[in-house]
JSON list of C-alpha atoms in Angstrom, two decimals:
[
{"chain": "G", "resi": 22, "resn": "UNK", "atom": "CA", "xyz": [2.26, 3.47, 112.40]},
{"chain": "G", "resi": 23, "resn": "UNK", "atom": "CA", "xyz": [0.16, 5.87, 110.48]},
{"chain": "G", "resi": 24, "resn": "UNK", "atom": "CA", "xyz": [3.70, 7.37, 108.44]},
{"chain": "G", "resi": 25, "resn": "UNK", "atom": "CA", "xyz": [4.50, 3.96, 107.65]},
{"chain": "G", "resi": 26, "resn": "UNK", "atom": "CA", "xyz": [1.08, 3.30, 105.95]},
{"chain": "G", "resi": 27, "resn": "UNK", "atom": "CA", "xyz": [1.48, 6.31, 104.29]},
{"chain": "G", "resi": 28, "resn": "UNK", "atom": "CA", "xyz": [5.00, 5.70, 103.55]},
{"chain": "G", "resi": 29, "resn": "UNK", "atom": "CA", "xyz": [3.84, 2.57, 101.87]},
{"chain": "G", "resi": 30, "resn": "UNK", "atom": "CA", "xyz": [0.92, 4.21, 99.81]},
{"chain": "G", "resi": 31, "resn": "UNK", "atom": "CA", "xyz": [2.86, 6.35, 98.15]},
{"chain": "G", "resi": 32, "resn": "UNK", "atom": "CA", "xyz": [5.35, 3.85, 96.51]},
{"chain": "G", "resi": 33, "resn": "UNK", "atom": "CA", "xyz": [2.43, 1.68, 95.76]},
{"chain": "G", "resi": 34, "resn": "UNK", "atom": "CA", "xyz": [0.77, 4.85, 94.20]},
{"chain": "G", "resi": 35, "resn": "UNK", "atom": "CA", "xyz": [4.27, 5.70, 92.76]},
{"chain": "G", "resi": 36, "resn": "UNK", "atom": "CA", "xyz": [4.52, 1.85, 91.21]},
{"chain": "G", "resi": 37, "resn": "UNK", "atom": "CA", "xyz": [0.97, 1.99, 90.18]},
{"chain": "G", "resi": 38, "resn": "UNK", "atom": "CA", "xyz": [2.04, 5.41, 88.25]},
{"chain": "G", "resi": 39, "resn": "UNK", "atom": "CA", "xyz": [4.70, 3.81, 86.39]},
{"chain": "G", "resi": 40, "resn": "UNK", "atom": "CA", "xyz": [3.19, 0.77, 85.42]},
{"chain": "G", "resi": 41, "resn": "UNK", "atom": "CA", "xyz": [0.39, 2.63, 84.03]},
{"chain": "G", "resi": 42, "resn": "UNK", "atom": "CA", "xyz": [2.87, 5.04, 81.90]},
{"chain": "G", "resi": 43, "resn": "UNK", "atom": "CA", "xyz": [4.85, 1.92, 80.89]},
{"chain": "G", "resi": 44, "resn": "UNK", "atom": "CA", "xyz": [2.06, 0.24, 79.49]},
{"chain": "G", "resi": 45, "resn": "UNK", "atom": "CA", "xyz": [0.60, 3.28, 77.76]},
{"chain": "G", "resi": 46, "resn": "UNK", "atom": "CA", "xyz": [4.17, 3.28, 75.86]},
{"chain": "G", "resi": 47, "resn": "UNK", "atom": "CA", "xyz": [3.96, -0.36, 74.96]},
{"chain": "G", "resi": 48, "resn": "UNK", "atom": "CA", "xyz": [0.27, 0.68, 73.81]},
{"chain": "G", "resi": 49, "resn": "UNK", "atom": "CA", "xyz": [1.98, 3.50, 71.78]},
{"chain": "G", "resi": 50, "resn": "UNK", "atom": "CA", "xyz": [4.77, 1.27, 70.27]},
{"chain": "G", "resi": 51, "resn": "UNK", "atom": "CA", "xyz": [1.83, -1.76, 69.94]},
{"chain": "G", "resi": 52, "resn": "UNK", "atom": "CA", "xyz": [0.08, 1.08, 67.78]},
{"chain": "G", "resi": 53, "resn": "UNK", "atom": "CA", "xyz": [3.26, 2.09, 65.53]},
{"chain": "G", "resi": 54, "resn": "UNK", "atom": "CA", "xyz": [3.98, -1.47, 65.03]},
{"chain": "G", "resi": 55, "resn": "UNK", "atom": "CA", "xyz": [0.33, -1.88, 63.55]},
{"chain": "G", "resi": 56, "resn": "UNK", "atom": "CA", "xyz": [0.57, 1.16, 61.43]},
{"chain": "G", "resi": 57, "resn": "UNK", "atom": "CA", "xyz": [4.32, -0.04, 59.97]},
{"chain": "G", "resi": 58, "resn": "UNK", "atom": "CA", "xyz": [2.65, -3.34, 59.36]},
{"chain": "G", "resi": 59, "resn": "UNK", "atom": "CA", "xyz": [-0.57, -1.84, 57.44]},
{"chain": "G", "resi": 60, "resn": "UNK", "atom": "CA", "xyz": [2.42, 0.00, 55.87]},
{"chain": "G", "resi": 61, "resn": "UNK", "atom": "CA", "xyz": [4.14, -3.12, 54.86]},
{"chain": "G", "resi": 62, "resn": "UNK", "atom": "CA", "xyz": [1.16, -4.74, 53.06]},
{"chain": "G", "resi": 63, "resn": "UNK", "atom": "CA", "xyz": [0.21, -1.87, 51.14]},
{"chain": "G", "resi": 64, "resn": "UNK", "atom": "CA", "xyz": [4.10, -2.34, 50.07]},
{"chain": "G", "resi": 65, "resn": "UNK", "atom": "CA", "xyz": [3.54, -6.09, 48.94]},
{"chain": "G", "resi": 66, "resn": "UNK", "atom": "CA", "xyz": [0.31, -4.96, 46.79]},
{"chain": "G", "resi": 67, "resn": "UNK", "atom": "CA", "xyz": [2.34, -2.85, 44.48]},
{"chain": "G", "resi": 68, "resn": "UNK", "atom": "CA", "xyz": [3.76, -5.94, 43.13]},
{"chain": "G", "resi": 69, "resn": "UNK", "atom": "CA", "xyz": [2.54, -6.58, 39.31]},
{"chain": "G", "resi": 70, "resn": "UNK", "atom": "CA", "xyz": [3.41, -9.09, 36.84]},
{"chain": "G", "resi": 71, "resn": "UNK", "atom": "CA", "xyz": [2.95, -8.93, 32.56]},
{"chain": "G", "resi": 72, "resn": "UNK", "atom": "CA", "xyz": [2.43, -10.97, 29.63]},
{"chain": "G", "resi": 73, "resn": "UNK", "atom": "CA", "xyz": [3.27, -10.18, 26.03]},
{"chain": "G", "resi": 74, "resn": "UNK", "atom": "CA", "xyz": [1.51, -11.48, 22.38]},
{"chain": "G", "resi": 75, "resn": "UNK", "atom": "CA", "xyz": [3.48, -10.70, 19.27]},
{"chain": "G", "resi": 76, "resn": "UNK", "atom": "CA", "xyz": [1.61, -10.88, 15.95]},
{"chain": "G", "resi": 77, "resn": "UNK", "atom": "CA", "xyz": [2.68, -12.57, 12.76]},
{"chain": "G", "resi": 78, "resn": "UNK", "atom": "CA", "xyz": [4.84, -10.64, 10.29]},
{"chain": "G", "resi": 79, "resn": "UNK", "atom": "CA", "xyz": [2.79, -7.99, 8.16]},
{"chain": "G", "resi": 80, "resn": "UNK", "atom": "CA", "xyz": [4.15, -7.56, 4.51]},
{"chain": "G", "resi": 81, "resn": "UNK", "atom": "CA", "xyz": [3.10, -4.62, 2.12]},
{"chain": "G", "resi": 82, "resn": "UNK", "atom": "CA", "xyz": [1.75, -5.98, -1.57]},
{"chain": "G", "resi": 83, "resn": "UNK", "atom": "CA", "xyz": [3.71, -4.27, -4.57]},
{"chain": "G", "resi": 84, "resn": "UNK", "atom": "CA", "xyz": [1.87, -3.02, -7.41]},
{"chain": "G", "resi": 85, "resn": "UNK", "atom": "CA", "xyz": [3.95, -2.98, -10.57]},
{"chain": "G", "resi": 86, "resn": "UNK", "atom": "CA", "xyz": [2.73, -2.70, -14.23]},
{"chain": "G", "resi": 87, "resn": "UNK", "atom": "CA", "xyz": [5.13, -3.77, -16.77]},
{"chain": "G", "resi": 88, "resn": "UNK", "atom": "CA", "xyz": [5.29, -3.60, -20.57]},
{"chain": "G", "resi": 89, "resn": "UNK", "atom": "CA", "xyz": [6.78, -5.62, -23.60]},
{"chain": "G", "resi": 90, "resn": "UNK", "atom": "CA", "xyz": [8.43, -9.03, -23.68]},
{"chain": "G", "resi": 91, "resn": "UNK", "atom": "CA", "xyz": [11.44, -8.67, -21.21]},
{"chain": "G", "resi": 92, "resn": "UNK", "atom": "CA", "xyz": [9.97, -8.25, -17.41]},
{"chain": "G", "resi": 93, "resn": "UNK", "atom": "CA", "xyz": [13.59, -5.94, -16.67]},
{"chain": "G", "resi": 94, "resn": "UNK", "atom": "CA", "xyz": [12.04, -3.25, -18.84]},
{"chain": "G", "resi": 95, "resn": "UNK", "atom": "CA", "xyz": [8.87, -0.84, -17.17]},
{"chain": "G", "resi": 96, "resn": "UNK", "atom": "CA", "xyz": [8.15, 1.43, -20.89]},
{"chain": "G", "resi": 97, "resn": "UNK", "atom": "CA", "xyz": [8.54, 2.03, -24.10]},
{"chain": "G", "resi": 98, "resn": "UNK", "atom": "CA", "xyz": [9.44, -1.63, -24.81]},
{"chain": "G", "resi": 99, "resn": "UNK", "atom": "CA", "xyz": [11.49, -1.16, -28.27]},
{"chain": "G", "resi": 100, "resn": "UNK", "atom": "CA", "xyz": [9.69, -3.58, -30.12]},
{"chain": "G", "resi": 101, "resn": "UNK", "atom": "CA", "xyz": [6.47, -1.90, -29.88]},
{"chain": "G", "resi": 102, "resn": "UNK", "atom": "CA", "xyz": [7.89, 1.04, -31.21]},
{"chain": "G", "resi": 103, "resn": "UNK", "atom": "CA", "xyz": [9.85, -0.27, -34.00]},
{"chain": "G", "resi": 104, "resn": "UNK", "atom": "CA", "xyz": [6.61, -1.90, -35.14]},
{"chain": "G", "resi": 105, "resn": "UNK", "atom": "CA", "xyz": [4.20, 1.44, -34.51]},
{"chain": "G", "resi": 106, "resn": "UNK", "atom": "CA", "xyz": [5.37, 3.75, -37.79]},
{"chain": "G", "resi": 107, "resn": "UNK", "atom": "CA", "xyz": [4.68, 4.51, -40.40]},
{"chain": "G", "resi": 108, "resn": "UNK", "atom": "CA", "xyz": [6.08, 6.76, -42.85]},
{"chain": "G", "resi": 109, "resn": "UNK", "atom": "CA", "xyz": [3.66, 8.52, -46.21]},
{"chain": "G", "resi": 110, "resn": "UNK", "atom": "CA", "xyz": [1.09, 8.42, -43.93]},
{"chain": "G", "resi": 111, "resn": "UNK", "atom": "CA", "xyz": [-1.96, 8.41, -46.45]},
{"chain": "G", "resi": 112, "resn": "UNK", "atom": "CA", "xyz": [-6.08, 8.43, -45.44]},
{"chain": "G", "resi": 113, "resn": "UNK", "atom": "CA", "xyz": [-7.52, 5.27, -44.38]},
{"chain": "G", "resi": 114, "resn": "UNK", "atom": "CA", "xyz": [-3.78, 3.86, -44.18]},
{"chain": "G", "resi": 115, "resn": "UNK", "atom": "CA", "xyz": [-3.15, 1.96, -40.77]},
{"chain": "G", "resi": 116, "resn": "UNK", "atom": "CA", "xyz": [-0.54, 0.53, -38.84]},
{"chain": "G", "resi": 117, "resn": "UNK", "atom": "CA", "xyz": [-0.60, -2.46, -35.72]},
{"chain": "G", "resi": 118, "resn": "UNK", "atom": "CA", "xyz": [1.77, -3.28, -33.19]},
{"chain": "G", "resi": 119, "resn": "UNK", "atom": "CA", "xyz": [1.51, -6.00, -30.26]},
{"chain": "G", "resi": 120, "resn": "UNK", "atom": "CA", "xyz": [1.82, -4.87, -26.76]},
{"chain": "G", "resi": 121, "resn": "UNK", "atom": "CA", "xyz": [2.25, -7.58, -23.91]},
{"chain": "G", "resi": 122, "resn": "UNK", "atom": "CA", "xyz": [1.09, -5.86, -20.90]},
{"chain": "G", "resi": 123, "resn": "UNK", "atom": "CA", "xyz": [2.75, -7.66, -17.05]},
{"chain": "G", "resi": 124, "resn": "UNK", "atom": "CA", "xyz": [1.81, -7.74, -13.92]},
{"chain": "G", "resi": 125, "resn": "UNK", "atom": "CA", "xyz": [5.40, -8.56, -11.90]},
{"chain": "G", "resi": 126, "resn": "UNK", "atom": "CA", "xyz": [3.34, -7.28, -8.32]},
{"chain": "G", "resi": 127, "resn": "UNK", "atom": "CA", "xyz": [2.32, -9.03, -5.70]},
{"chain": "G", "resi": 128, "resn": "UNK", "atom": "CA", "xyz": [-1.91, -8.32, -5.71]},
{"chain": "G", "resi": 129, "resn": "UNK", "atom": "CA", "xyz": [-4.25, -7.79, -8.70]},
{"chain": "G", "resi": 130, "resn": "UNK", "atom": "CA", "xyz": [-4.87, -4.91, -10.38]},
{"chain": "G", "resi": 131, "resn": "UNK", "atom": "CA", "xyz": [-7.08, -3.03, -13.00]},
{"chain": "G", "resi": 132, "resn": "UNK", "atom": "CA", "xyz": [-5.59, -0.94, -15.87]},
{"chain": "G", "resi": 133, "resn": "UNK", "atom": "CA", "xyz": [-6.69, 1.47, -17.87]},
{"chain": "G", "resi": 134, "resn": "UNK", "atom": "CA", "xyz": [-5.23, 2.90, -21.54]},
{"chain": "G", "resi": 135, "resn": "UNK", "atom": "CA", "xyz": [-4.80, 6.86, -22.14]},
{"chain": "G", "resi": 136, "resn": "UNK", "atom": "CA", "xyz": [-3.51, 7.77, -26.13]},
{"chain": "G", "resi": 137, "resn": "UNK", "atom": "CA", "xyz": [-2.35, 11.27, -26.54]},
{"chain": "G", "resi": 138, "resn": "UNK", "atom": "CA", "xyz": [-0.09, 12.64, -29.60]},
{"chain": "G", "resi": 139, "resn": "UNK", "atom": "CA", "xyz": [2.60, 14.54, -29.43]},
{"chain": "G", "resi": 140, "resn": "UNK", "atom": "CA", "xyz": [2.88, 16.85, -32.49]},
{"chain": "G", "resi": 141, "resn": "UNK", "atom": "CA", "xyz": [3.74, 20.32, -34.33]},
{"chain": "G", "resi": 142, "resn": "UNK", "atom": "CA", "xyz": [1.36, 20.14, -37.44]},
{"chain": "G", "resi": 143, "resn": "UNK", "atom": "CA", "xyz": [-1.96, 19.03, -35.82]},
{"chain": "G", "resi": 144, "resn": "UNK", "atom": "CA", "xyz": [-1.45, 15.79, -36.37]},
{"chain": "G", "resi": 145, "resn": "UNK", "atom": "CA", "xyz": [-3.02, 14.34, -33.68]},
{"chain": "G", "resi": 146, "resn": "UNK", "atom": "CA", "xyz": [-6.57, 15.43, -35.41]},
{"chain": "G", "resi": 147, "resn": "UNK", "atom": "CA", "xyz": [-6.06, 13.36, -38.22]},
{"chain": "G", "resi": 148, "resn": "UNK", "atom": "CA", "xyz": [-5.77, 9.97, -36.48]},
{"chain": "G", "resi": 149, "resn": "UNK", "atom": "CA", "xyz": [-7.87, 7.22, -34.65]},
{"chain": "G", "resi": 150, "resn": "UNK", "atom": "CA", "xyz": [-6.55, 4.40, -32.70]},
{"chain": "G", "resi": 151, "resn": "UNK", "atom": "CA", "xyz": [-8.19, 1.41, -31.40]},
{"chain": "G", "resi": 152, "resn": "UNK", "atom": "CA", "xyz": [-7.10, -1.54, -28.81]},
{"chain": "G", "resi": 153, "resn": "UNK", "atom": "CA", "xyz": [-7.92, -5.06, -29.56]},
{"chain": "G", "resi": 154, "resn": "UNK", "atom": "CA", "xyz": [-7.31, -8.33, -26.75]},
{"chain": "G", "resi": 155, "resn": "UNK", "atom": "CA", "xyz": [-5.47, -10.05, -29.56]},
{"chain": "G", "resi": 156, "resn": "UNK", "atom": "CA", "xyz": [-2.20, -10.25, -31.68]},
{"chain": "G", "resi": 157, "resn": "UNK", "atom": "CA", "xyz": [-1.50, -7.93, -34.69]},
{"chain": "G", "resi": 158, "resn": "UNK", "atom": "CA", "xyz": [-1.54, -9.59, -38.21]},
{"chain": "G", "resi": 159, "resn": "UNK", "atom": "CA", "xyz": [0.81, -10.82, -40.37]},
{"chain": "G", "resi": 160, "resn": "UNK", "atom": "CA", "xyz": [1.08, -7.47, -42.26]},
{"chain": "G", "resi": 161, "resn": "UNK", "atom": "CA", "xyz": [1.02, -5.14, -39.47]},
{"chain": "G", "resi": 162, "resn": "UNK", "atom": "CA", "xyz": [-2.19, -3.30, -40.60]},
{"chain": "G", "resi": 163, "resn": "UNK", "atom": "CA", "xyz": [-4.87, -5.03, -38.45]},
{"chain": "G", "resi": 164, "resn": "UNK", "atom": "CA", "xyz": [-5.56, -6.88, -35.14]},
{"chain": "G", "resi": 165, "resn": "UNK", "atom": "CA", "xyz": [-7.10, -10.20, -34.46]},
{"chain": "G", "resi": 166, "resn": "UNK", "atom": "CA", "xyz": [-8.84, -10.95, -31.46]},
{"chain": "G", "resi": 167, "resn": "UNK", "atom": "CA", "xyz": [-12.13, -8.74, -29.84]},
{"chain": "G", "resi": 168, "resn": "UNK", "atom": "CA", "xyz": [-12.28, -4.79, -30.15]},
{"chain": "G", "resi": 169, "resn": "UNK", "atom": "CA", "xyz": [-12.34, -3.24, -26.55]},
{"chain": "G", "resi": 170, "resn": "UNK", "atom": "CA", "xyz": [-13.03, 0.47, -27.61]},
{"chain": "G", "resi": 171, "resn": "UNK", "atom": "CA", "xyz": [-11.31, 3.31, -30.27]},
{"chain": "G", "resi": 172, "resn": "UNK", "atom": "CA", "xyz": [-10.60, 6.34, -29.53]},
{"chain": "G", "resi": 173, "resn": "UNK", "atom": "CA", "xyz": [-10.53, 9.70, -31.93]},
{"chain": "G", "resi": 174, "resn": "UNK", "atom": "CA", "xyz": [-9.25, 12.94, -32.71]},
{"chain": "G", "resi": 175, "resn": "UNK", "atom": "CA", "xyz": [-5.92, 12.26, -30.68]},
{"chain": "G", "resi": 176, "resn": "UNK", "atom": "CA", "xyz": [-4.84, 16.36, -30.11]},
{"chain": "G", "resi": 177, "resn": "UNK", "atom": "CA", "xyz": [-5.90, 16.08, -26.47]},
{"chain": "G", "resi": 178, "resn": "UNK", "atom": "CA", "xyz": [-5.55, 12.73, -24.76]},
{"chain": "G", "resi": 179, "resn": "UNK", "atom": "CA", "xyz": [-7.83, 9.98, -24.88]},
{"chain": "G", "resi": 180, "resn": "UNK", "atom": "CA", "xyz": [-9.09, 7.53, -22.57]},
{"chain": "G", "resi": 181, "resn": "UNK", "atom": "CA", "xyz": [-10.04, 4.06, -23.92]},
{"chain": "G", "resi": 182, "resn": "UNK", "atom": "CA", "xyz": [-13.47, 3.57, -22.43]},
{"chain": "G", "resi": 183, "resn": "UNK", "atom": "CA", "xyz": [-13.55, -0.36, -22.19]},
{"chain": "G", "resi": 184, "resn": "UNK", "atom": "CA", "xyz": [-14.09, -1.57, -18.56]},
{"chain": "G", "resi": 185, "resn": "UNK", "atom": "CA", "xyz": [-10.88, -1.14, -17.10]},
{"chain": "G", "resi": 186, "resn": "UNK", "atom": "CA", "xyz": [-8.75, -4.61, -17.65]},
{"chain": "G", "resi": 187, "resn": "UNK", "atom": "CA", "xyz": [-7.84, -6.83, -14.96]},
{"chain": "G", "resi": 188, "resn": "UNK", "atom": "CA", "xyz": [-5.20, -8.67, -14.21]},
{"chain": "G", "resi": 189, "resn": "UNK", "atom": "CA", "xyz": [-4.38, -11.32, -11.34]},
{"chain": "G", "resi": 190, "resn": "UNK", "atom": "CA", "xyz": [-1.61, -10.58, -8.99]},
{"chain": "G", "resi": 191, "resn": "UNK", "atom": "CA", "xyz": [1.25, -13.32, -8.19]},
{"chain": "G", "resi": 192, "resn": "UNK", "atom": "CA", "xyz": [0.76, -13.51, -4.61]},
{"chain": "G", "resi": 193, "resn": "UNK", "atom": "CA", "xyz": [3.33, -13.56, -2.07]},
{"chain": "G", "resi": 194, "resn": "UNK", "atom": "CA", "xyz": [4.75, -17.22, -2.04]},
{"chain": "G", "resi": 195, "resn": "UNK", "atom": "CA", "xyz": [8.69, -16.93, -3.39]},
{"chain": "G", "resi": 196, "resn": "UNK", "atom": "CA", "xyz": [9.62, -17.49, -5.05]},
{"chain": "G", "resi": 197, "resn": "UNK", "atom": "CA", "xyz": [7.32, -15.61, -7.62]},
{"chain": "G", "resi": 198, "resn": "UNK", "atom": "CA", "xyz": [6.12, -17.62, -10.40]},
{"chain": "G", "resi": 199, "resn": "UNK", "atom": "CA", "xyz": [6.44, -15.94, -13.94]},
{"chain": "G", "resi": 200, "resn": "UNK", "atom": "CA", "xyz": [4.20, -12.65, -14.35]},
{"chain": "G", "resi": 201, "resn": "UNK", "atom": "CA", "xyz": [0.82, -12.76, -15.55]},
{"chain": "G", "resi": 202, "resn": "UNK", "atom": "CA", "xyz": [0.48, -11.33, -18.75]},
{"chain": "G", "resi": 203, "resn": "UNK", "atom": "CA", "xyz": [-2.43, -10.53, -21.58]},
{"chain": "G", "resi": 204, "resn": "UNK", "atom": "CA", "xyz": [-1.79, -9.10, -25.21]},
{"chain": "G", "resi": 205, "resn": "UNK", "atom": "CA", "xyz": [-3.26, -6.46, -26.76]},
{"chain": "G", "resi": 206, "resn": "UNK", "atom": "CA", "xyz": [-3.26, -5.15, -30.29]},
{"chain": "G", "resi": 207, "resn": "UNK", "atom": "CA", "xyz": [-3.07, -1.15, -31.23]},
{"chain": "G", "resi": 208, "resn": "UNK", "atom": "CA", "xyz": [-4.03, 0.21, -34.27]},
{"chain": "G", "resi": 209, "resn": "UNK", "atom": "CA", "xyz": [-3.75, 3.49, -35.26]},
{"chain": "G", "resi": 210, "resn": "UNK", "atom": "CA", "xyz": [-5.34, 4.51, -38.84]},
{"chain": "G", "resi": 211, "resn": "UNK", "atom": "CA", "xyz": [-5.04, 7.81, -40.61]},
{"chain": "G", "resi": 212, "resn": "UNK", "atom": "CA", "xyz": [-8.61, 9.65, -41.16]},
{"chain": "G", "resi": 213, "resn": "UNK", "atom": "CA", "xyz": [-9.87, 13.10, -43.27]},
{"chain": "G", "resi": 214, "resn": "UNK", "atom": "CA", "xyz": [-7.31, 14.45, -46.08]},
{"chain": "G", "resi": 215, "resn": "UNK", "atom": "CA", "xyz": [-4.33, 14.35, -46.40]},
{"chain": "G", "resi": 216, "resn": "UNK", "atom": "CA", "xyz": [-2.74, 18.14, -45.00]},
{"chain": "G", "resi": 217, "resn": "UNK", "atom": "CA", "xyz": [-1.11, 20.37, -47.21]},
{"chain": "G", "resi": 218, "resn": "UNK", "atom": "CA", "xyz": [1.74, 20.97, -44.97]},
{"chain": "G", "resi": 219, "resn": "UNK", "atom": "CA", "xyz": [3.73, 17.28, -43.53]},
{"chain": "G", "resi": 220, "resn": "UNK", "atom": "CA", "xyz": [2.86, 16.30, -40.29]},
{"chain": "G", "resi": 221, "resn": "UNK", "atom": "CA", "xyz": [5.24, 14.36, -37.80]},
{"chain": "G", "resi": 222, "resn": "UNK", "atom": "CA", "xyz": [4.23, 13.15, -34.72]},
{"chain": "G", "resi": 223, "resn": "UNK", "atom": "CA", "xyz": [4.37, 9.84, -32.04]},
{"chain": "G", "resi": 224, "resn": "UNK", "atom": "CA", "xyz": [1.53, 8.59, -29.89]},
{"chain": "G", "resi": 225, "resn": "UNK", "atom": "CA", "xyz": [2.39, 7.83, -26.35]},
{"chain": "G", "resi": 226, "resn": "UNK", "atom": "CA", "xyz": [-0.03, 5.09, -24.53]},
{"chain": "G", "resi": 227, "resn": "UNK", "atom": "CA", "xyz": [-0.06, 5.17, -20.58]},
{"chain": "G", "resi": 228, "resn": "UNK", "atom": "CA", "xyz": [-0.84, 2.38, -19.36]},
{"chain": "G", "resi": 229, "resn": "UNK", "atom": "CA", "xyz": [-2.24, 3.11, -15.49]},
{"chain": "G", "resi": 230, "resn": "UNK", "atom": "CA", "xyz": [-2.57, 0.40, -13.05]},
{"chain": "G", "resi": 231, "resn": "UNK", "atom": "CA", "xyz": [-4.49, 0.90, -9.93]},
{"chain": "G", "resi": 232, "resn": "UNK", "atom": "CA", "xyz": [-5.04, -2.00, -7.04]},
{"chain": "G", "resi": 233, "resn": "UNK", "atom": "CA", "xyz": [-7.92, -1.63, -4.31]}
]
């Protein structure tokens, strides 16, 4: 009787054994299973989403100055010099030519008026011009309209020193309505003696516009 108690308490430790191992695994897996599932939600929080705003179209303004009657041509229109010379240049003679100055841009802009001459006997020294906001006369000697400024002694360029001149841009709405435009008057008149030697030049007039 005593080996078959014994007999029996050692399968029932045996069992007891197993059990205990068995559920120690299912603990184990129970404990993966948790960690893969931590794993799985981390996995789900990566997802992201996005949204985009696009702006309205941006368009640069042109700047462009233009001189003389026809808007196709940028300088030297060829009425203005057709009209500016003058030849037997004498002291106190003068000359006047109209200049119609653009603006074909986009946005306003200020200009200002540099005279310089170009010349192998000194004329330059020998002559004054002056800018009126007006229309030459009939005879091509004077300007009508107001004086802006004069400048002197053209051998090294000149800067007229009126306020720099305004002029209203276009704006952007196509298509573009005709370019704004103002008039001015040059004169150029012949001061001191006469030289002993002939003089030739030209005078060249830049014209600079500048937009802020």
């Amino acid at each position: 009787m005593s080996r078959h108690k014994d007999s029996v308490g050692a399968k029932t430790v045996l069992r007891r054994i197993g059990l205990a191992l068995i559920s120690a695994r299912a603990r184990a897996i129970m404990s993966i299973g948790i960690v893969l599932g931590l794993g799985a939600v981390g996995t789900l929080a990566a997802w992201s989403d996005s949204a985009t705003a696009t702006s309205g179209t941006f368009t640069t303004g042109r700047i462009d100055i233009k001189l003389g009657a026809d808007p196709a041509v940028d300088n030297d229109p060829s009425a203005f010099t057709t009209t500016m010379k003058k030849v037997d240049l004498f002291p106190n003679d003068t000359r006047s030519a109209n200049l119609i100055v653009s603006n074909s841009g986009s946005v306003g802009f200020t200009y200002s008026i540099q005279a310089a001459v170009t010349s192998t006997t000194g004329l330059g020294a020998l002559l004054n011009s002056s800018v009126y906001l007006g229309s030459a006369d009939g005879t091509n000697t004077g300007c009508s309209g107001a004086l802006l400024s004069t400048v002197t002694g053209l051998s090294t360029p000149q800067t007229f020193s009126h306020q720099d001149r305004p002029i209203t841009g276009q704006g952007t709405t196509l298509p573009l309505p005709p370019p704004v435009t103002e008039n001015l008057c040059f004169v150029v008149k012949m001061v001191g003696a006469t030289p002993s030697t002939p003089a030739t030049g030209t005078i060249t007039y830049t014209l600079t516009a500048t937009s802020s």
